[in-house]
Short mmCIF file of C-alpha atoms in Angstrom, two decimals:
data_model
loop_
_atom_site.label_atom_id
_atom_site.label_comp_id
_atom_site.label_asym_id
_atom_site.label_seq_id
_atom_site.Cartn_x
_atom_site.Cartn_y
_atom_site.Cartn_z
CA GLU A 203 2.13 47.54 29.06
CA ALA A 204 0.15 45.36 26.69
CA GLU A 205 0.86 46.15 23.08
CA ASP A 206 0.22 44.51 19.69
CA CYS A 207 0.82 40.94 20.92
CA SER A 208 -2.25 41.14 23.17
CA CYS A 209 -4.43 43.05 20.68
CA LEU A 210 -4.52 46.13 22.90
CA PRO A 211 -3.07 49.53 21.96
CA SER A 212 -0.17 50.95 23.93
CA GLY A 213 -1.00 53.48 26.63
CA ASN A 214 -4.10 51.60 27.84
CA ARG A 215 -2.64 51.11 31.36
CA LEU A 216 -3.49 47.39 31.26
CA CYS A 217 -0.57 45.11 32.09
CA LEU A 218 -0.05 42.07 29.91
CA GLY A 219 -1.44 39.02 31.70
CA SER A 220 -3.22 40.95 34.46
CA PRO A 221 -6.99 40.45 35.04
CA LEU A 222 -9.23 42.98 33.34
CA ALA A 223 -11.59 45.20 35.31
CA ARG A 224 -15.24 44.20 35.52
CA PHE A 225 -17.52 45.89 33.02
CA PRO A 226 -20.28 48.03 34.64
CA PHE A 227 -23.85 47.18 33.67
CA GLY A 228 -27.31 48.26 34.84
CA SER A 229 -28.69 51.36 36.51
CA PRO A 230 -26.94 52.29 38.71
CA PRO A 231 -24.03 50.49 36.99
CA LYS A 232 -22.49 47.60 38.87
CA PRO A 233 -19.20 45.91 37.90
CA VAL A 234 -20.59 42.43 37.27
CA PHE A 235 -19.40 41.52 33.76
CA LYS A 236 -15.85 40.87 32.65
CA LEU A 237 -14.43 42.21 29.43
CA SER A 238 -13.32 39.56 26.94
CA ILE A 239 -10.75 40.77 24.41
CA GLU A 240 -9.43 38.73 21.51
CA ARG A 241 -7.77 39.40 18.21
CA ALA A 242 -10.22 40.71 15.63
CA PRO A 243 -10.80 38.43 12.61
CA ASN A 244 -9.61 39.45 9.19
CA PRO A 245 -12.11 41.61 7.24
CA GLY A 246 -12.78 38.95 4.59
CA ASP A 247 -13.34 36.36 7.33
CA ILE A 248 -16.37 38.02 8.92
CA HIS A 249 -19.97 36.96 8.27
CA TRP A 250 -21.32 40.49 8.61
CA GLU A 251 -24.97 39.47 8.14
CA GLU A 252 -24.78 36.82 10.89
CA LEU A 253 -23.10 38.83 13.67
CA GLY A 254 -26.37 39.85 15.32
CA VAL A 255 -27.99 36.40 15.42
CA ASP A 256 -29.18 35.32 18.85
CA PHE A 257 -26.80 32.90 20.58
CA GLY A 258 -29.67 30.58 21.54
CA LEU A 259 -30.76 30.32 17.91
CA LYS A 260 -27.19 29.46 16.90
CA LEU A 261 -27.06 26.63 19.45
CA LYS A 262 -30.47 25.34 18.37
CA LEU A 263 -29.49 25.17 14.70
CA GLN A 264 -26.16 23.53 15.53
CA ALA A 265 -27.96 20.91 17.65
CA PHE A 266 -30.33 20.05 14.77
CA THR A 267 -27.53 19.88 12.19
CA ASN A 268 -25.36 17.75 14.46
CA LEU A 269 -28.26 15.34 15.05
CA ARG A 270 -28.84 14.98 11.32
CA MET A 271 -25.12 14.49 10.79
CA ALA A 272 -25.05 11.81 13.50
CA PHE A 273 -27.90 9.99 11.75
CA ILE A 274 -26.00 10.01 8.44
CA ILE A 275 -22.89 8.72 10.24
CA VAL A 276 -24.88 5.82 11.70
CA VAL A 277 -26.33 4.97 8.29
CA CYS A 278 -22.88 5.01 6.66
CA PHE A 279 -21.55 2.93 9.56
CA PHE A 280 -23.98 0.08 8.88
CA VAL A 281 -23.57 0.34 5.11
CA THR A 282 -19.81 -0.06 5.50
CA TYR A 283 -20.41 -2.88 7.97
CA GLY A 284 -22.49 -4.57 5.27
CA PHE A 285 -19.56 -4.32 2.84
CA ASN A 286 -17.34 -6.07 5.39
CA LYS A 287 -19.84 -8.85 5.90
CA LEU A 288 -20.24 -9.23 2.13
CA GLN A 289 -16.47 -9.60 1.88
CA ASP A 290 -16.47 -12.37 4.50
CA PHE A 291 -19.37 -14.17 2.81
CA VAL A 292 -17.78 -14.11 -0.67
CA ARG A 293 -14.39 -15.18 0.71
CA GLU A 294 -15.90 -18.17 2.51
CA ALA A 295 -17.88 -19.14 -0.58
CA GLN A 296 -14.76 -19.05 -2.75
CA GLU A 297 -12.73 -21.00 -0.21
CA ASP A 298 -15.42 -23.71 -0.12
CA SER A 299 -15.52 -23.92 -3.93
CA GLY A 300 -11.73 -23.83 -4.22
CA GLY A 301 -11.73 -20.78 -6.52
CA GLY A 302 -9.32 -17.91 -6.07
CA PHE A 303 -10.54 -15.58 -8.77
CA GLY A 304 -11.37 -12.09 -7.55
CA LEU A 305 -9.72 -12.35 -4.14
CA GLY A 306 -7.75 -9.14 -4.78
CA LEU A 307 -10.93 -7.26 -5.60
CA ILE A 308 -12.69 -8.69 -2.56
CA ALA A 309 -9.81 -7.55 -0.32
CA VAL A 310 -10.30 -3.90 -1.29
CA LEU A 311 -14.11 -4.03 -1.36
CA PRO A 312 -14.54 -2.67 2.21
CA ALA A 313 -11.92 0.00 1.55
CA MET A 314 -13.79 1.15 -1.54
CA GLY A 315 -17.02 1.23 0.45
CA VAL A 316 -15.36 3.31 3.19
CA ALA A 317 -13.96 5.74 0.60
CA ALA A 318 -17.40 6.20 -1.00
CA ALA A 319 -19.04 6.69 2.41
CA ASN A 320 -16.39 9.26 3.37
CA VAL A 321 -17.13 11.29 0.24
CA LEU A 322 -20.84 11.23 1.13
CA LEU A 323 -20.08 12.32 4.71
CA CYS A 324 -18.00 15.27 3.46
CA ILE A 325 -20.84 16.44 1.19
CA VAL A 326 -23.44 16.15 3.95
CA ALA A 327 -21.19 17.91 6.48
CA ARG A 328 -20.69 20.86 4.12
CA ARG A 329 -24.41 21.22 3.40
CA GLU A 330 -25.43 20.89 7.04
CA THR A 331 -22.88 23.46 8.19
CA GLU A 332 -24.15 25.97 5.62
CA LYS A 333 -27.48 25.96 7.51
CA GLU A 334 -25.80 27.16 10.72
CA TYR A 335 -24.92 30.70 11.81
CA HIS A 336 -21.26 31.55 12.41
CA ASP A 337 -19.57 34.87 13.10
CA THR A 338 -16.60 34.09 10.86
CA ARG A 339 -15.95 31.90 7.85
CA THR A 340 -13.11 30.22 9.74
CA ASP A 341 -15.59 29.07 12.40
CA GLU A 342 -17.85 27.74 9.65
CA GLU A 343 -14.99 25.88 7.95
CA PHE A 344 -13.83 24.44 11.26
CA SER A 345 -17.36 23.23 12.01
CA GLN A 346 -17.36 21.52 8.62
CA ALA A 347 -13.94 19.99 9.22
CA LEU A 348 -14.93 18.73 12.67
CA LYS A 349 -18.09 17.05 11.34
CA MET A 350 -16.11 15.50 8.47
CA THR A 351 -13.37 14.29 10.82
CA VAL A 352 -15.74 12.63 13.29
CA GLY A 353 -17.72 11.00 10.50
CA MET A 354 -14.67 9.69 8.62
CA VAL A 355 -12.90 8.43 11.76
CA VAL A 356 -16.02 6.54 12.90
CA ASN A 357 -16.57 5.21 9.38
CA THR A 358 -12.93 4.24 8.84
CA ALA A 359 -11.64 3.09 12.22
CA GLY A 360 -14.89 2.25 14.00
CA VAL A 361 -16.39 -0.14 11.44
CA THR A 362 -13.16 -2.10 11.04
CA TYR A 363 -12.88 -2.69 14.78
CA PHE A 364 -16.60 -3.46 15.10
CA CYS A 365 -16.25 -6.26 12.53
CA ASN A 366 -13.15 -7.74 14.23
CA ALA A 367 -13.60 -6.91 17.89
CA GLN A 368 -12.37 -10.22 19.32
CA PRO A 369 -8.58 -10.54 19.85
CA GLN A 370 -8.50 -13.90 18.05
CA GLU A 371 -9.80 -12.13 14.92
CA TRP A 372 -7.05 -9.54 14.77
CA TYR A 373 -4.21 -11.53 13.21
CA ARG A 374 -6.05 -14.23 11.27
CA SER A 375 -6.25 -14.20 7.48
CA GLY A 376 -8.80 -11.57 6.46
CA GLY A 377 -8.93 -10.24 10.02
CA LEU A 378 -8.35 -6.81 11.50
CA VAL A 379 -4.71 -6.42 10.44
CA ASP A 380 -5.41 -7.44 6.82
CA ASP A 381 -8.38 -5.09 6.65
CA LEU A 382 -6.35 -2.24 8.12
CA ILE A 383 -3.57 -2.58 5.55
CA SER A 384 -5.91 -2.38 2.55
CA LEU A 385 -8.13 0.22 4.24
CA MET A 386 -5.38 2.67 5.17
CA LEU A 387 -3.53 2.25 1.88
CA VAL A 388 -6.67 3.06 -0.13
CA ASN A 389 -8.04 5.83 2.10
CA SER A 390 -4.68 7.44 2.92
CA LEU A 391 -2.75 7.19 -0.32
CA ALA A 392 -5.53 7.27 -2.93
CA VAL A 393 -7.16 10.43 -1.54
CA PRO A 394 -4.21 12.73 -2.45
CA LEU A 395 -4.24 11.22 -5.93
CA MET A 396 -7.94 12.01 -6.32
CA THR A 397 -7.29 15.54 -5.07
CA TYR A 398 -4.54 15.95 -7.67
CA LEU A 399 -6.93 14.90 -10.49
CA ASP A 400 -9.50 17.56 -9.42
CA PRO A 401 -12.70 15.55 -10.14
CA ALA A 402 -14.89 18.66 -9.91
CA TYR A 403 -13.02 20.26 -12.82
CA ALA A 404 -13.34 17.05 -14.83
CA VAL A 405 -17.11 16.95 -14.20
CA LYS A 406 -17.41 20.56 -15.35
CA GLY A 407 -15.67 19.52 -18.55
CA LEU A 408 -18.20 16.79 -19.23
CA LEU A 409 -21.22 18.95 -18.41
CA HIS A 410 -20.22 22.48 -19.43
CA ARG A 411 -16.91 22.98 -21.25
CA ARG A 412 -17.80 20.65 -24.11
CA LYS A 413 -20.68 22.98 -25.02
CA LEU A 414 -18.21 25.67 -26.11
CA THR A 415 -17.46 25.30 -29.83
CA GLN A 416 -15.57 27.42 -32.30
CA GLU A 417 -18.84 28.43 -33.93
CA LYS A 418 -20.14 29.73 -30.61
CA LEU A 419 -16.88 31.64 -30.01
CA ASN A 420 -17.20 33.31 -33.42
CA GLY A 421 -20.76 34.33 -32.52
CA PHE A 422 -19.56 35.87 -29.25
CA ASN A 423 -16.84 37.84 -31.01
CA GLU A 424 -19.26 39.08 -33.64
CA VAL A 425 -21.76 40.43 -31.09
CA LEU A 426 -19.13 42.02 -28.83
CA SER A 427 -17.27 43.65 -31.73
CA ARG A 428 -20.31 45.69 -32.77
CA GLY A 429 -19.73 48.20 -30.02
CA PRO A 430 -22.44 49.79 -27.84
CA PRO A 431 -25.97 48.49 -28.64
CA SER A 432 -28.31 50.84 -30.48
CA ASN A 433 -31.70 49.24 -29.79
CA LYS A 434 -33.46 47.03 -27.27
CA GLU A 435 -32.85 43.79 -29.18
CA GLU A 436 -29.11 44.42 -29.31
CA VAL A 437 -29.08 45.20 -25.57
CA GLN A 438 -30.75 41.87 -24.80
CA GLU A 439 -28.45 40.00 -27.21
CA ARG A 440 -25.34 41.57 -25.71
CA LYS A 441 -26.53 40.74 -22.19
CA ARG A 442 -27.15 37.13 -23.21
CA VAL A 443 -23.66 36.85 -24.70
CA LEU A 444 -22.02 38.36 -21.61
CA ASP A 445 -23.92 35.93 -19.39
CA GLU A 446 -22.73 33.00 -21.50
CA VAL A 447 -19.15 34.28 -21.40
CA GLU A 448 -19.30 34.37 -17.59
CA TYR A 449 -20.82 30.88 -17.62
CA PHE A 450 -17.90 29.47 -19.62
CA LYS A 451 -15.35 31.39 -17.53
CA LYS A 452 -16.62 29.53 -14.48
CA ALA A 453 -16.58 26.26 -16.43
CA TYR A 454 -12.88 26.73 -17.29
CA CYS A 455 -11.93 27.96 -13.80
CA PRO A 456 -10.12 25.33 -11.66
CA SER A 457 -11.52 24.44 -8.27
CA PRO A 458 -10.49 26.53 -5.24
CA MET A 459 -8.74 24.86 -2.32
CA ASN A 460 -11.23 23.21 0.04
CA ASN A 461 -9.64 23.99 3.42
CA ALA A 462 -12.27 22.22 5.49
CA ARG A 463 -11.89 18.95 3.60
CA ARG A 464 -8.08 18.97 3.49
CA TYR A 465 -7.85 19.54 7.26
CA ALA A 466 -10.47 16.85 7.86
CA VAL A 467 -8.60 14.34 5.69
CA ALA A 468 -5.32 15.11 7.46
CA LEU A 469 -6.93 14.71 10.90
CA LYS A 470 -8.65 11.49 9.82
CA THR A 471 -5.39 9.99 8.56
CA PHE A 472 -3.50 11.01 11.69
CA LEU A 473 -6.13 9.77 14.16
CA CYS A 474 -6.83 6.47 12.38
CA CYS A 475 -3.12 5.64 12.22
CA LEU A 476 -2.71 6.69 15.86
CA ILE A 477 -5.60 4.45 16.99
CA TYR A 478 -4.22 1.30 15.37
CA MET A 479 -0.51 2.02 15.72
CA PRO A 480 -0.17 -0.15 18.91
CA LEU A 481 -1.63 -3.06 16.95
CA LEU A 482 0.22 -2.45 13.68
CA PRO A 483 3.28 -0.19 14.14
CA LEU A 484 3.72 -0.06 10.36
CA LEU A 485 0.81 2.40 10.28
CA ALA A 486 3.12 5.08 11.69
CA LEU A 487 5.09 4.93 8.44
CA VAL A 488 1.88 4.78 6.37
CA GLY A 489 0.53 7.87 8.12
CA PHE A 490 3.81 9.76 7.64
CA VAL A 491 3.88 8.95 3.92
CA ALA A 492 0.18 9.81 3.51
CA LEU A 493 0.49 13.20 5.24
CA SER A 494 3.68 14.02 3.33
CA LEU A 495 2.01 13.12 0.04
CA GLN A 496 -1.03 15.22 0.91
CA TYR A 497 1.22 18.17 1.75
CA LEU A 498 3.12 17.89 -1.54
CA VAL A 499 -0.08 17.60 -3.58
CA ASP A 500 -1.74 20.51 -1.76
CA LYS A 501 1.31 22.73 -2.19
CA TYR A 502 1.65 21.91 -5.89
CA LEU A 503 -2.04 22.54 -6.56
CA LEU A 504 -2.01 25.73 -4.49
CA LEU A 505 0.89 27.18 -6.51
CA ARG A 506 0.12 25.75 -9.96
CA TRP A 507 -3.57 24.92 -10.28
CA TYR A 508 -6.12 26.09 -7.70
CA SER A 509 -8.09 29.24 -8.41
CA ARG A 510 -7.96 32.19 -6.06
CA PRO A 511 -10.39 31.68 -3.14
CA PRO A 512 -13.30 34.12 -2.86
CA LYS A 513 -12.07 35.12 0.61
CA PRO A 514 -8.47 34.97 1.86
CA ALA A 515 -7.69 32.28 4.42
CA ASN A 516 -5.77 32.73 7.67
CA ALA A 517 -3.93 30.68 10.28
CA ASN A 518 -6.93 30.16 12.60
CA MET A 519 -7.88 26.82 11.01
CA SER A 520 -4.39 25.52 11.71
CA MET A 521 -4.55 26.66 15.34
CA LEU A 522 -7.98 25.10 15.89
CA SER A 523 -6.82 21.83 14.32
CA LEU A 524 -3.73 21.80 16.56
CA GLN A 525 -5.96 22.25 19.60
CA VAL A 526 -8.05 19.25 18.52
CA VAL A 527 -4.91 17.13 18.09
CA LYS A 528 -3.57 18.28 21.47
CA LEU A 529 -6.81 17.35 23.25
CA VAL A 530 -7.61 14.09 21.46
CA ALA A 531 -4.32 12.47 20.43
CA PRO A 532 -2.79 11.70 23.90
CA LEU A 533 -6.02 10.23 25.25
CA THR A 534 -6.57 8.21 22.06
CA LEU A 535 -3.07 6.76 22.18
CA ALA A 536 -3.39 5.80 25.85
CA ALA A 537 -6.76 4.08 25.31
CA ALA A 538 -5.68 2.32 22.09
CA SER A 539 -2.49 1.01 23.69
CA PHE A 540 -4.49 -0.52 26.51
CA VAL A 541 -7.15 -2.07 24.24
CA PHE A 542 -4.74 -3.68 21.79
CA LEU A 543 -1.89 -4.62 24.16
CA CYS A 544 -3.82 -5.79 27.22
CA PRO A 545 -4.86 -9.16 25.67
CA SER A 546 -1.16 -9.98 25.14
CA TRP A 547 -0.26 -9.10 28.76
CA SER A 548 -0.10 -12.02 31.17
CA ASP A 549 -0.36 -9.85 34.29
CA LYS A 550 -3.56 -7.83 33.86
CA THR A 551 -2.91 -5.86 37.05
CA GLU A 552 0.32 -4.51 35.61
CA ALA A 553 -1.49 -3.65 32.36
CA TRP A 554 -4.13 -1.68 34.27
CA SER A 555 -1.52 0.20 36.31
CA ASN A 556 0.35 1.15 33.14
CA PHE A 557 -2.92 2.34 31.62
CA TYR A 558 -3.72 4.51 34.64
CA MET A 559 -0.28 6.11 34.47
CA ALA A 560 -0.57 6.70 30.71
CA LEU A 561 -4.07 8.14 31.14
CA PHE A 562 -2.87 10.50 33.88
CA LEU A 563 0.00 11.78 31.73
CA ALA A 564 -2.34 12.15 28.73
CA LEU A 565 -4.83 14.19 30.79
CA CYS A 566 -2.05 16.43 32.11
CA PHE A 567 -0.75 17.05 28.60
CA SER A 568 -4.19 17.60 27.04
CA LEU A 569 -5.84 19.72 29.72
CA LEU A 570 -3.13 21.34 31.82
CA LEU A 571 -0.27 22.07 29.43
CA PRO A 572 -1.16 25.18 27.37
CA LEU A 573 -0.50 25.21 23.65
CA SER A 574 1.26 28.57 24.01
CA PHE A 575 3.90 26.96 26.26
CA LEU A 576 4.59 24.29 23.65
CA ALA A 577 4.86 26.97 20.95
CA GLU A 578 7.30 28.99 23.06
CA LEU A 579 9.35 25.88 23.82
CA LEU A 580 9.54 24.97 20.14
CA GLY A 581 10.33 28.57 19.25
CA SER A 582 13.18 28.67 21.77
CA CYS A 583 14.64 25.45 20.37
CA LEU A 584 14.45 26.79 16.81
CA SER A 585 16.00 30.09 17.92
CA CYS A 586 18.92 28.28 19.52
CA LEU A 587 19.34 26.22 16.35
CA ALA A 588 19.24 29.33 14.17
CA ALA A 589 21.78 31.08 16.41
CA SER A 590 24.20 28.19 15.97
CA LEU A 591 24.05 28.49 12.17
CA PRO A 592 26.23 30.99 10.27
CA ALA A 593 24.59 34.39 9.89
CA ARG A 594 23.24 35.48 6.52
CA GLY A 595 22.94 38.94 5.10
CA GLY A 596 19.56 40.61 5.34
CA PRO A 597 17.48 43.06 7.31
CA SER A 598 18.46 43.26 10.96
CA ASP A 599 14.86 43.43 12.22
CA ALA A 600 12.49 41.15 10.34
CA ARG A 601 9.58 42.31 12.50
CA SER A 602 9.92 45.99 11.69
CA GLU A 603 6.48 47.52 11.50
CA VAL A 604 5.07 48.78 8.22
CA ASP A 605 2.85 51.83 8.31
CA TYR A 606 -0.82 51.17 7.44
CA TYR A 607 -0.79 53.79 4.71
CA GLU A 608 1.98 51.82 2.98
CA ALA A 609 0.66 48.32 3.70
CA GLN A 610 -2.82 49.08 2.31
CA TYR A 611 -1.44 48.96 -1.24
CA MET A 612 -0.46 45.29 -0.74
CA TRP A 613 -3.98 44.21 0.26
CA SER A 614 -6.92 43.39 -1.95
CA SER A 615 -10.18 45.26 -1.37
CA GLU A 616 -11.83 42.38 0.54
CA MET A 617 -8.97 42.52 3.09
CA LYS A 618 -10.02 45.98 4.26
CA TYR A 619 -12.86 46.47 6.70
CA HIS A 620 -14.30 49.55 5.02
CA LYS A 621 -14.44 47.78 1.63
CA ASP A 622 -15.66 44.39 2.86
CA GLN A 623 -18.53 45.39 5.13
CA PHE A 624 -21.76 44.84 3.17
CA ILE A 625 -23.05 48.41 3.75
CA TYR A 626 -19.82 50.40 3.47
CA LYS A 627 -18.69 48.70 0.27
CA LYS A 628 -21.80 49.99 -1.54
CA LEU A 629 -20.87 53.62 -0.86
CA PRO A 630 -19.30 55.59 -3.73
CA ALA A 631 -15.54 56.05 -3.85
CA THR A 632 -15.91 59.71 -2.87
CA ALA A 633 -17.45 58.74 0.48
CA ASN A 634 -15.52 55.49 0.99
CA PRO A 635 -12.20 55.53 -0.90
CA GLU A 636 -10.21 52.29 -1.03
CA TYR A 637 -6.84 53.91 -0.27
CA LEU A 638 -6.70 56.26 2.70
CA LYS A 639 -4.33 59.13 3.38
CA PRO A 640 -3.47 60.87 6.67
CA GLY A 641 -6.04 63.55 7.38
CA ASP A 642 -8.65 62.29 4.89
CA GLN A 643 -12.28 62.56 5.99
CA ALA A 644 -14.28 59.55 4.74
#
């Protein structure tokens, strides 16, 4: 019978993988609706206030936000296109005059424009997604990441190809290959460096932290050391000091990890390198180095610098991103290989037949091969590899279940449904205690 792995309790008389019975509805009830069961989101991941929003209203808001995001993408596309044309104009002017000063700066001018446009797209995507309704915060973050990814891929890969669409422009000096090298080096390798510097924290230092002086600290200590206030003026003064203390705590707090942006940057790097890899195979190495560097920077900042997020994250963002890669990557590689290799093929019929075969295999992999099968296949390979290694001492069953009444002491309050729900968490501890015991009535 279905147990924990299918999110159903044991004893439900439903076999794992079997179709569920139709749900009766109406008067008299008729079995017309099917039950849909999925794993419940984590308590801190739920948007409790947005669960009851009408589905039609959600779609309407998402349509409006996506249209506005598409407009911003088009604007950034033509702005970046203008940077490329400015680069060509300045280069031709310098070649005519015989001067070579500033050629290095001109070479990275489009890359700098793309980087600035990508930052703008990320800001707009975050603000537009905040106007939508989502049942969980993971869905909201994934919507942000998807908008960011589409915008950055169009702005990074699309503009470069649009400016050098003809095959004779690909390998000439200042053509598509030259632009790709500078573009991917700046946008793939400089982004982890900017993440490591934490610009938001630096801006808070310029605007807020510099306001805190030793004289102001002495004033805070003097007011707080007086003890409980005795009159109305002291109450107001103490409240003002506490508010300022909280203000400076936030000013000295490092930035939390931005999951939506880091997934979007990783997807952008992967897809852009995948698109142009048939034209410039070196981009496979650039993409590997960029993703490795991003992983190292993210891990270091997560362990040593980032502040604790307001709500705990989960693995759903990773699964959704893997599904995007599984659906998009094979089709993208098949199309890019045809576009960039077909001009070099003498027999166009053979090129088309190879493209049809590659497209068929890509569609089978993307649409027909389930992600769970790939996970099981990889898990089996890793299990065989682990079995071939010498055994180590440790617990015999790593998946041994822990009782809820023991596990609850390892969770923060926002990771418990009865302490995270916006109505229940306002109840007193006598009616809604944080730690439960067998037989307690709450």
